[in-house]
CSV table of C-alpha atoms in Angstrom, one decimal:
chain,number,residue,atom,x,y,z
A,1,MET,CA,-65.8,-34.1,-43.1
A,2,LYS,CA,-68.8,-33.6,-40.7
A,3,ARG,CA,-68.7,-36.2,-37.2
A,4,HIS,CA,-71.7,-37.5,-37.3
A,5,PHE,CA,-73.8,-37.6,-33.6
A,6,THR,CA,-73.7,-41.8,-32.7
A,7,ASP,CA,-74.8,-43.3,-29.5
A,8,LEU,CA,-71.0,-44.1,-28.7
A,9,ASP,CA,-70.6,-40.3,-28.0
A,10,LEU,CA,-74.0,-40.1,-26.1
A,11,ASN,CA,-73.4,-43.3,-23.8
A,12,ARG,CA,-69.9,-41.5,-23.3
A,13,SER,CA,-71.0,-38.1,-22.4
A,14,VAL,CA,-73.8,-39.9,-20.2
A,15,GLY,CA,-71.5,-42.0,-18.4
A,16,ASN,CA,-68.9,-38.8,-17.4
A,17,LEU,CA,-72.2,-36.7,-16.6
A,18,LEU,CA,-73.5,-39.5,-14.1
A,19,ARG,CA,-69.9,-39.8,-12.7
A,20,LEU,CA,-69.0,-36.0,-12.1
A,21,GLY,CA,-72.7,-35.6,-10.7
A,22,VAL,CA,-71.7,-38.4,-8.0
A,23,ILE,CA,-68.2,-36.9,-7.1
A,24,PHE,CA,-69.4,-33.7,-6.6
A,25,SER,CA,-72.7,-34.5,-4.7
A,26,VAL,CA,-70.6,-37.0,-2.1
A,27,ILE,CA,-68.5,-33.4,-1.8
A,28,THR,CA,-71.0,-31.5,-0.8
A,29,SER,CA,-72.2,-33.7,1.2
A,30,PHE,CA,-69.1,-34.5,3.1
A,31,ILE,CA,-68.4,-30.8,3.4
A,32,GLY,CA,-71.9,-30.0,4.7
A,33,PHE,CA,-71.1,-32.9,7.5
A,34,ILE,CA,-67.9,-31.3,8.2
A,35,LYS,CA,-69.7,-28.7,8.6
A,36,LEU,CA,-72.5,-29.7,11.3
A,37,PHE,CA,-69.5,-31.1,13.2
A,38,PHE,CA,-68.2,-27.5,13.4
A,39,GLU,CA,-71.5,-26.3,14.1
A,40,GLY,CA,-71.2,-28.4,17.0
A,41,VAL,CA,-74.6,-30.5,16.1
A,42,GLU,CA,-74.5,-34.0,17.8
A,43,MET,CA,-75.8,-37.4,16.9
A,44,PRO,CA,-79.2,-37.2,18.5
A,45,ASN,CA,-80.3,-40.5,21.0
A,46,ASP,CA,-84.2,-39.9,19.5
A,47,TYR,CA,-84.1,-40.1,15.5
A,48,THR,CA,-87.5,-39.8,15.9
A,49,SER,CA,-87.3,-36.2,16.6
A,50,LEU,CA,-85.0,-36.0,13.3
A,51,GLY,CA,-88.2,-35.3,11.3
A,52,VAL,CA,-88.0,-31.5,9.4
A,53,PRO,CA,-90.9,-29.4,9.3
A,54,VAL,CA,-93.5,-30.5,6.7
A,55,GLY,CA,-95.0,-27.9,4.1
A,56,THR,CA,-91.9,-25.9,4.6
A,57,ILE,CA,-88.9,-27.9,3.5
A,58,TRP,CA,-87.3,-26.0,0.6
A,59,GLN,CA,-88.0,-22.5,2.6
A,60,SER,CA,-86.3,-24.2,5.2
A,61,PHE,CA,-83.2,-25.8,3.0
A,62,PHE,CA,-83.1,-21.9,0.9
A,63,THR,CA,-82.9,-20.0,4.6
A,64,SER,CA,-80.3,-22.7,6.2
A,65,LEU,CA,-78.8,-22.8,2.6
A,66,CYS,CA,-77.6,-19.0,2.9
A,67,LYS,CA,-76.6,-19.0,6.3
A,68,PHE,CA,-74.4,-21.3,4.7
A,69,GLU,CA,-75.1,-24.0,7.3
A,70,GLY,CA,-73.8,-27.8,7.7
A,71,ILE,CA,-77.5,-29.0,7.5
A,72,GLY,CA,-78.7,-26.9,4.3
A,73,ILE,CA,-75.0,-27.5,2.4
A,74,ILE,CA,-75.5,-31.5,2.7
A,75,GLN,CA,-79.0,-30.9,1.5
A,76,LEU,CA,-77.7,-29.4,-1.4
A,77,GLY,CA,-75.4,-32.6,-2.2
A,78,ILE,CA,-78.6,-34.4,-1.9
A,79,LEU,CA,-80.4,-32.6,-4.6
A,80,LEU,CA,-77.3,-32.0,-6.7
A,81,LEU,CA,-77.2,-35.9,-7.0
A,82,ILE,CA,-81.4,-36.4,-7.3
A,83,LEU,CA,-80.9,-33.8,-10.4
A,84,THR,CA,-77.9,-36.3,-11.6
A,85,PRO,CA,-80.1,-39.1,-13.4
A,86,LEU,CA,-82.8,-36.4,-14.5
A,87,VAL,CA,-79.8,-34.6,-16.0
A,88,ARG,CA,-78.8,-37.7,-17.9
A,89,ILE,CA,-82.8,-38.4,-19.0
A,90,ILE,CA,-82.8,-34.8,-20.9
A,91,PHE,CA,-79.3,-35.5,-22.7
A,92,ALA,CA,-80.8,-38.7,-23.8
A,93,LEU,CA,-84.0,-36.3,-25.3
A,94,VAL,CA,-81.1,-34.4,-27.2
A,95,GLY,CA,-79.4,-37.3,-28.4
A,96,TYR,CA,-82.9,-38.6,-29.6
A,97,ILE,CA,-84.0,-35.0,-31.6
A,98,LYS,CA,-80.6,-35.4,-32.1
A,99,GLU,CA,-80.7,-38.7,-34.5
A,100,LYS,CA,-84.7,-37.9,-35.5
A,101,ASP,CA,-85.5,-41.1,-33.3
A,102,TYR,CA,-88.9,-39.7,-32.3
A,103,THR,CA,-91.0,-42.6,-31.4
A,104,TYR,CA,-88.0,-42.7,-28.1
A,105,VAL,CA,-88.3,-38.4,-27.8
A,106,ILE,CA,-92.1,-39.5,-26.7
A,107,ILE,CA,-89.9,-42.2,-24.5
A,108,SER,CA,-88.2,-39.9,-23.1
A,109,ALA,CA,-90.3,-36.9,-22.7
A,110,ILE,CA,-92.8,-39.6,-21.3
A,111,VAL,CA,-90.3,-40.0,-18.4
A,112,ILE,CA,-89.2,-36.3,-17.9
A,113,GLY,CA,-94.0,-36.3,-17.4
A,114,ILE,CA,-93.2,-38.9,-14.6
A,115,MET,CA,-91.0,-36.9,-12.7
A,116,LEU,CA,-92.3,-33.9,-13.0
A,117,VAL,CA,-95.7,-36.0,-11.3
A,118,SER,CA,-93.9,-37.4,-9.3
A,119,PHE,CA,-92.2,-33.8,-7.7
A,120,LEU,CA,-95.3,-31.7,-8.0
A,121,MET,CA,-97.1,-34.8,-5.7
A,122,GLY,CA,-94.5,-34.4,-3.2
A,123,PHE,CA,-95.1,-30.2,-3.1
A,124,THR,CA,-98.8,-30.7,-2.0
A,125,HIS,CA,-97.6,-33.2,1.0
B,20,MET,CA,-68.5,-39.7,17.7
B,21,SER,CA,-68.5,-43.5,17.8
B,22,GLU,CA,-71.8,-43.7,16.5
B,23,ILE,CA,-71.7,-41.6,13.5
B,24,LEU,CA,-68.0,-44.0,12.7
B,25,ILE,CA,-70.8,-47.1,13.3
B,26,LEU,CA,-73.1,-45.7,10.8
B,27,PHE,CA,-70.4,-44.9,8.2
B,28,PHE,CA,-68.7,-47.8,8.6
B,29,GLY,CA,-71.7,-50.2,8.3
B,30,ALA,CA,-72.5,-47.9,5.0
B,31,VAL,CA,-69.3,-48.8,3.6
B,32,SER,CA,-69.4,-53.0,4.1
B,33,ALA,CA,-73.1,-51.9,2.9
B,34,GLY,CA,-71.5,-50.3,-0.3
B,35,LEU,CA,-69.0,-53.3,-0.8
B,36,LEU,CA,-71.3,-56.5,-0.5
B,37,GLY,CA,-74.3,-54.6,-3.2
B,38,SER,CA,-71.4,-54.0,-5.5
B,39,LEU,CA,-69.6,-56.8,-4.8
B,40,THR,CA,-73.1,-58.9,-5.6
B,41,GLY,CA,-75.3,-56.6,-7.5
B,42,LEU,CA,-77.6,-56.6,-5.1
B,43,GLY,CA,-77.5,-53.0,-3.7
B,44,GLY,CA,-76.7,-51.8,-0.9
B,45,GLY,CA,-81.0,-51.1,0.2
B,46,VAL,CA,-80.6,-54.4,1.5
B,47,VAL,CA,-78.0,-54.2,4.3
B,48,ILE,CA,-78.7,-50.7,5.1
B,49,ILE,CA,-82.6,-50.6,6.3
B,50,PRO,CA,-81.6,-53.7,9.2
B,51,LEU,CA,-78.6,-51.1,9.8
B,52,LEU,CA,-80.6,-48.4,10.2
B,53,THR,CA,-84.0,-49.4,12.2
B,54,LEU,CA,-82.9,-52.1,14.1
B,55,GLY,CA,-79.3,-51.1,14.7
B,56,PHE,CA,-79.5,-47.3,15.4
B,57,GLY,CA,-83.5,-47.3,16.6
B,58,VAL,CA,-83.7,-44.8,13.2
B,59,PRO,CA,-87.8,-45.2,12.0
B,60,MET,CA,-88.6,-46.9,9.0
B,61,HIS,CA,-89.7,-43.8,7.1
B,62,TYR,CA,-86.0,-42.6,7.8
B,63,ALA,CA,-84.4,-45.3,7.1
B,64,ILE,CA,-85.9,-45.8,3.6
B,65,GLY,CA,-85.0,-42.0,2.5
B,66,ALA,CA,-81.4,-42.6,3.2
B,67,SER,CA,-81.2,-46.0,1.3
B,68,LEU,CA,-82.8,-44.5,-1.7
B,69,ILE,CA,-80.5,-41.6,-1.6
B,70,SER,CA,-77.4,-44.0,-1.6
B,71,VAL,CA,-79.7,-45.7,-4.2
B,72,ILE,CA,-79.4,-43.2,-6.4
B,73,GLY,CA,-75.2,-42.7,-5.9
B,74,THR,CA,-74.6,-46.2,-6.1
B,75,SER,CA,-76.6,-46.7,-9.0
B,76,SER,CA,-75.4,-44.0,-11.1
B,77,GLY,CA,-71.3,-44.2,-10.0
B,78,ALA,CA,-71.8,-47.9,-11.7
B,79,ALA,CA,-73.5,-46.8,-14.3
B,80,ALA,CA,-70.8,-44.5,-16.0
B,81,ALA,CA,-69.0,-47.2,-15.9
B,82,PHE,CA,-71.0,-50.0,-17.8
B,83,VAL,CA,-72.7,-47.3,-20.4
B,84,LYS,CA,-69.1,-46.8,-21.7
B,85,GLU,CA,-68.5,-50.1,-22.5
B,86,GLY,CA,-71.2,-50.7,-24.8
B,87,PHE,CA,-73.6,-53.3,-22.5
B,88,THR,CA,-76.3,-51.0,-21.4
B,89,ASN,CA,-79.0,-50.7,-23.4
B,90,VAL,CA,-80.0,-47.6,-23.7
B,91,ARG,CA,-83.3,-47.9,-25.3
B,92,ILE,CA,-85.1,-50.8,-23.4
B,93,GLY,CA,-83.2,-49.2,-20.2
B,94,MET,CA,-86.0,-45.4,-21.1
B,95,PHE,CA,-88.8,-47.4,-22.4
B,96,LEU,CA,-88.7,-49.7,-19.3
B,97,GLU,CA,-88.4,-46.7,-17.3
B,98,ILE,CA,-92.0,-45.4,-18.3
B,99,ALA,CA,-92.5,-48.9,-16.1
B,100,THR,CA,-90.3,-48.6,-12.8
B,101,THR,CA,-90.7,-45.0,-12.1
B,102,THR,CA,-94.4,-44.9,-12.0
B,103,GLY,CA,-94.5,-48.0,-9.8
B,104,ALA,CA,-91.7,-46.2,-8.0
B,105,ILE,CA,-94.6,-43.4,-7.6
B,106,ILE,CA,-97.2,-45.6,-6.7
B,107,GLY,CA,-94.9,-47.6,-3.6
B,108,ALA,CA,-93.3,-43.9,-2.4
B,109,LEU,CA,-97.4,-43.2,-2.1
B,110,ILE,CA,-98.6,-46.3,-0.3
B,111,SER,CA,-95.3,-46.1,1.9
B,112,GLY,CA,-96.9,-43.5,3.6
B,113,LEU,CA,-100.2,-44.9,3.9
B,114,LEU,CA,-98.4,-47.8,5.9
B,115,ASN,CA,-97.1,-48.8,9.3
B,116,PRO,CA,-93.2,-49.2,10.0
B,117,ASN,CA,-94.2,-52.9,11.3
B,118,THR,CA,-96.0,-53.3,8.0
B,119,ILE,CA,-93.5,-52.4,5.7
B,120,GLY,CA,-90.7,-54.3,7.9
B,121,ILE,CA,-92.5,-57.8,7.4
B,122,ILE,CA,-92.8,-56.8,3.0
B,123,PHE,CA,-88.9,-56.0,3.7
B,124,ALA,CA,-88.0,-59.7,4.9
B,125,SER,CA,-90.4,-61.5,2.6
B,126,ILE,CA,-88.3,-58.9,-0.6
B,127,LEU,CA,-85.2,-60.3,1.1
B,128,ILE,CA,-85.9,-63.6,1.2
B,129,LEU,CA,-87.5,-63.7,-2.7
B,130,THR,CA,-84.0,-62.3,-3.3
B,131,VAL,CA,-82.1,-64.5,-2.1
B,132,ILE,CA,-83.6,-67.6,-4.2
B,133,LEU,CA,-83.7,-65.5,-7.2
B,134,ASN,CA,-80.1,-64.9,-7.1
B,135,LEU,CA,-79.1,-68.5,-6.1
B,136,ARG,CA,-80.9,-69.8,-8.6
B,137,LYS,CA,-79.2,-70.7,-11.7
B,138,LYS,CA,-79.3,-67.4,-14.5
B,139,PRO,CA,-80.6,-68.2,-17.8
B,140,ASP,CA,-78.0,-66.6,-21.0
B,141,HIS,CA,-80.6,-65.5,-23.3
B,142,GLN,CA,-79.4,-64.6,-26.9
B,143,GLU,CA,-83.0,-64.0,-29.1
B,144,PRO,CA,-83.0,-63.3,-32.9
B,145,LEU,CA,-84.7,-60.2,-34.0
B,146,ILE,CA,-88.0,-60.7,-35.4
B,147,GLU,CA,-89.4,-58.2,-38.0
B,148,GLY,CA,-92.3,-56.2,-37.3
B,149,SER,CA,-92.3,-57.3,-33.7
B,150,LEU,CA,-93.3,-54.9,-31.2
B,151,GLU,CA,-89.5,-55.0,-29.1
B,152,HIS,CA,-88.2,-54.0,-33.9
B,153,ARG,CA,-91.0,-51.4,-33.5
B,154,LEU,CA,-89.9,-49.9,-30.4
B,155,ARG,CA,-86.2,-51.0,-31.5
B,156,LEU,CA,-85.9,-52.9,-27.9
B,157,PHE,CA,-82.4,-55.1,-29.8
B,158,GLY,CA,-78.7,-54.4,-30.1
B,159,THR,CA,-75.4,-55.8,-30.0
B,160,PHE,CA,-72.7,-56.2,-27.3
B,161,PRO,CA,-69.0,-56.8,-27.3
B,162,ASP,CA,-68.1,-60.0,-26.0
B,163,LYS,CA,-64.6,-61.2,-26.6
B,164,GLY,CA,-63.3,-58.8,-29.1
B,165,VAL,CA,-67.1,-60.3,-31.0
B,166,ILE,CA,-69.9,-58.4,-32.1
B,167,LYS,CA,-73.1,-59.8,-30.9
B,168,ALA,CA,-76.4,-59.6,-31.9
B,169,TYR,CA,-79.8,-59.6,-29.3
B,170,SER,CA,-83.2,-58.8,-29.2
B,171,ALA,CA,-86.0,-58.4,-26.2
B,172,ARG,CA,-88.7,-60.4,-26.1
B,173,ASN,CA,-92.1,-60.3,-24.0
B,174,THR,CA,-92.0,-57.1,-23.4
B,175,ILE,CA,-95.7,-56.6,-22.4
B,176,PRO,CA,-95.3,-58.8,-19.6
B,177,GLY,CA,-92.1,-57.5,-18.9
B,178,PHE,CA,-92.5,-54.3,-18.6
B,179,PHE,CA,-95.7,-55.3,-15.5
B,180,MET,CA,-92.6,-56.9,-13.6
B,181,MET,CA,-90.8,-53.5,-13.8
B,182,ALA,CA,-93.8,-51.6,-12.5
B,183,PHE,CA,-93.6,-54.5,-9.8
B,184,ALA,CA,-90.2,-54.0,-9.4
B,185,GLY,CA,-90.4,-49.7,-9.3
B,186,VAL,CA,-93.2,-50.2,-6.4
B,187,MET,CA,-90.6,-52.2,-4.5
B,188,SER,CA,-88.5,-49.6,-5.0
B,189,GLY,CA,-90.5,-46.8,-3.9
B,190,LEU,CA,-92.2,-48.8,-1.2
B,191,LEU,CA,-88.7,-50.0,0.9
B,192,GLY,CA,-85.7,-47.6,-0.3
B,193,ILE,CA,-84.1,-50.6,-1.8
B,194,GLY,CA,-83.3,-50.3,-5.9
B,195,SER,CA,-84.9,-53.9,-5.9
B,196,GLY,CA,-82.0,-55.2,-8.7
B,197,ALA,CA,-83.1,-58.3,-8.2
B,198,LEU,CA,-86.4,-58.0,-9.6
B,199,LYS,CA,-85.7,-56.5,-12.0
B,200,VAL,CA,-83.4,-58.5,-13.5
B,201,LEU,CA,-86.1,-61.0,-13.5
B,202,ALA,CA,-87.8,-59.2,-15.6
B,203,MET,CA,-85.1,-58.7,-17.9
B,204,ASP,CA,-83.8,-62.4,-17.3
B,205,ASN,CA,-86.4,-64.5,-17.0
B,206,MET,CA,-89.0,-62.8,-19.0
B,207,MET,CA,-87.6,-60.7,-21.6
B,208,LYS,CA,-85.1,-62.6,-22.1
B,209,LEU,CA,-82.0,-60.8,-22.9
B,210,PRO,CA,-78.4,-62.0,-22.7
B,211,PHE,CA,-76.5,-61.1,-19.0
B,212,LYS,CA,-74.9,-58.8,-19.3
B,213,VAL,CA,-77.7,-56.7,-21.5
B,214,SER,CA,-79.9,-57.2,-18.2
B,215,THR,CA,-77.9,-56.8,-15.5
B,216,THR,CA,-76.1,-53.7,-16.3
B,217,THR,CA,-79.1,-52.3,-18.3
B,218,SER,CA,-80.8,-52.6,-14.4
B,219,ASN,CA,-78.0,-50.7,-13.0
B,220,PHE,CA,-78.8,-47.4,-15.2
B,221,MET,CA,-82.8,-47.8,-13.9
B,222,ILE,CA,-82.2,-48.0,-10.8
B,223,GLY,CA,-81.2,-44.6,-10.1
B,224,VAL,CA,-84.0,-42.9,-12.2
B,225,THR,CA,-86.6,-45.3,-10.5
B,226,ALA,CA,-85.0,-44.2,-6.8
B,227,VAL,CA,-84.9,-40.4,-7.9
B,228,ALA,CA,-88.6,-40.6,-8.7
B,229,SER,CA,-89.9,-41.6,-5.0
B,230,SER,CA,-87.1,-39.3,-3.3
B,231,LEU,CA,-88.5,-36.7,-4.6
B,232,ILE,CA,-91.8,-37.6,-2.6
B,233,TYR,CA,-89.9,-38.6,0.3
B,234,PHE,CA,-88.1,-35.3,0.4
B,235,GLN,CA,-90.3,-33.0,0.3
B,236,ARG,CA,-92.2,-35.7,3.2
B,237,GLY,CA,-89.8,-34.4,5.3
B,238,GLU,CA,-88.4,-38.1,5.4
B,239,ILE,CA,-85.0,-37.2,3.8
B,240,ILE,CA,-82.8,-36.0,7.1
B,241,PRO,CA,-79.2,-34.9,6.5
B,242,VAL,CA,-77.7,-36.2,9.3
B,243,ILE,CA,-78.3,-39.7,8.9
B,244,VAL,CA,-77.9,-39.3,4.9
B,245,ALA,CA,-74.6,-37.8,5.0
B,246,PRO,CA,-72.5,-40.5,6.0
B,247,VAL,CA,-74.7,-42.7,4.9
B,248,LEU,CA,-74.3,-41.7,1.4
B,249,ILE,CA,-70.9,-41.1,1.7
B,250,GLY,CA,-70.4,-44.8,3.2
B,251,VAL,CA,-72.1,-46.5,0.6
B,252,VAL,CA,-70.6,-44.8,-2.7
B,253,LEU,CA,-66.9,-45.2,-0.6
B,254,GLY,CA,-67.7,-48.8,-0.3
B,255,SER,CA,-69.1,-49.0,-3.9
B,256,PHE,CA,-66.6,-47.7,-5.3
B,257,ILE,CA,-64.0,-50.7,-3.0
B,258,GLY,CA,-66.2,-53.1,-4.3
B,259,SER,CA,-66.5,-52.3,-8.0
B,260,LYS,CA,-62.4,-52.7,-7.8
B,261,THR,CA,-62.2,-55.3,-6.4
B,262,LEU,CA,-65.0,-57.3,-8.8
B,263,MET,CA,-62.5,-59.0,-11.1
B,264,ILE,CA,-60.5,-60.7,-8.1
B,265,SER,CA,-62.8,-62.3,-6.1
B,266,GLN,CA,-64.4,-65.4,-6.2
B,267,THR,CA,-68.4,-64.2,-6.4
B,268,LYS,CA,-69.3,-68.1,-6.3
B,269,LYS,CA,-68.8,-68.0,-2.6
B,270,LEU,CA,-69.8,-64.5,-2.3
B,271,LYS,CA,-73.2,-64.8,-3.3
B,272,VAL,CA,-73.5,-68.2,-0.6
B,273,VAL,CA,-71.5,-65.6,2.2
B,274,PHE,CA,-74.4,-63.0,1.0
B,275,ALA,CA,-77.2,-65.5,0.6
B,276,VAL,CA,-76.8,-66.9,4.5
B,277,VAL,CA,-76.3,-62.6,5.9
B,278,VAL,CA,-79.3,-61.9,3.8
B,279,SER,CA,-81.8,-64.6,4.8
B,280,ILE,CA,-80.7,-64.0,8.5
B,281,LEU,CA,-81.2,-60.2,8.3
B,282,SER,CA,-84.9,-61.5,6.6
B,283,ILE,CA,-85.3,-63.3,9.4
B,284,TYR,CA,-84.7,-60.6,11.8
B,285,MET,CA,-87.0,-58.0,10.0
B,286,MET,CA,-90.0,-60.3,10.1
B,287,TYR,CA,-89.3,-61.3,13.2
B,288,ASN,CA,-89.2,-57.0,15.0
B,289,GLY,CA,-91.9,-57.2,12.0
B,290,LEU,CA,-94.4,-59.4,13.8
B,291,ASN,CA,-93.1,-57.8,17.2
B,292,HIS,CA,-93.8,-54.3,16.4
B,293,ASN,CA,-89.8,-53.1,17.4
B,294,PHE,CA,-90.2,-50.5,14.3
B,295,LYS,CA,-90.9,-47.2,15.2
């Protein structure tokens, strides 16, 4: 007998995905933070000096990550966390396609589209 | 080193309070970072947004499995909240930190008032052929072993209220759970359990929409975010384990007092141009 993909199955996998995403992200940030301490980074007295150079944020992230620096690892953790809800929407989209609920295929596609707009908008800053 | 520990334990208590009261950690994190540590407003908002994603996803994981969350209603309203969040993040980039502080204080007071009011618990039947029927904004939830059916109402005003909640989330770096519950309880007349858990489910996606802009603007600072994120997630985890034993009514009063004091303090500092 063929088992149908139900809302409950979808809910379970979404729940697991969200939990895993948070756990991975927190662990990664923690490792990055510990690494930062071994690099001898102190908390600054003046937080205004902490600004990340605008425009080169992705390059500086990749360079830092390749060098296995604390900052890059924390940023990876942050990006993992940001990605979790996005993957959740994609999961839902796939679920709606399987259920042939085309209204919600469109609705989830719109939400993904808005996320893309947000990403590109930040990019031009 | 001691600064980090204070920041970390501050974040733990923010997460704890946030999950016990259902208001989210941002309400405490922003005043702590800006006024306690002298962190520039926009960096504080960035850090708070990230911790909001963490707590929302963590809590949503549990609720989605229990079957209270209405994923369809959540997905539909996310169109409103994410659009609002982008607008909020863009406005925030234009505003002076002191103006943001004053708006923050006003939303805090509103949150206290909304949170103290007795919440209505609705359970509306589905109307055939309505907008809610076509969009499938209805469902069932388990209540003491019985499966109960409900449907949404007033979807259009609810949608606009959610867009406003999204703007505030993107502008102030909070989950604006109180505004979301207002839209879903008072306007859309959803059952309390459904509105609360669905709101939590949406907060994460809403925060992601604006955090993508903050991240690329260079306003998400790893050194600040890491202790805040870890602390808030840990605090809300402890909170979710103690929720069953604690008396929520007393807790609400305590939180109302704390948030009112924070609000007055934020307002005072905003008017005196003390934010960086």
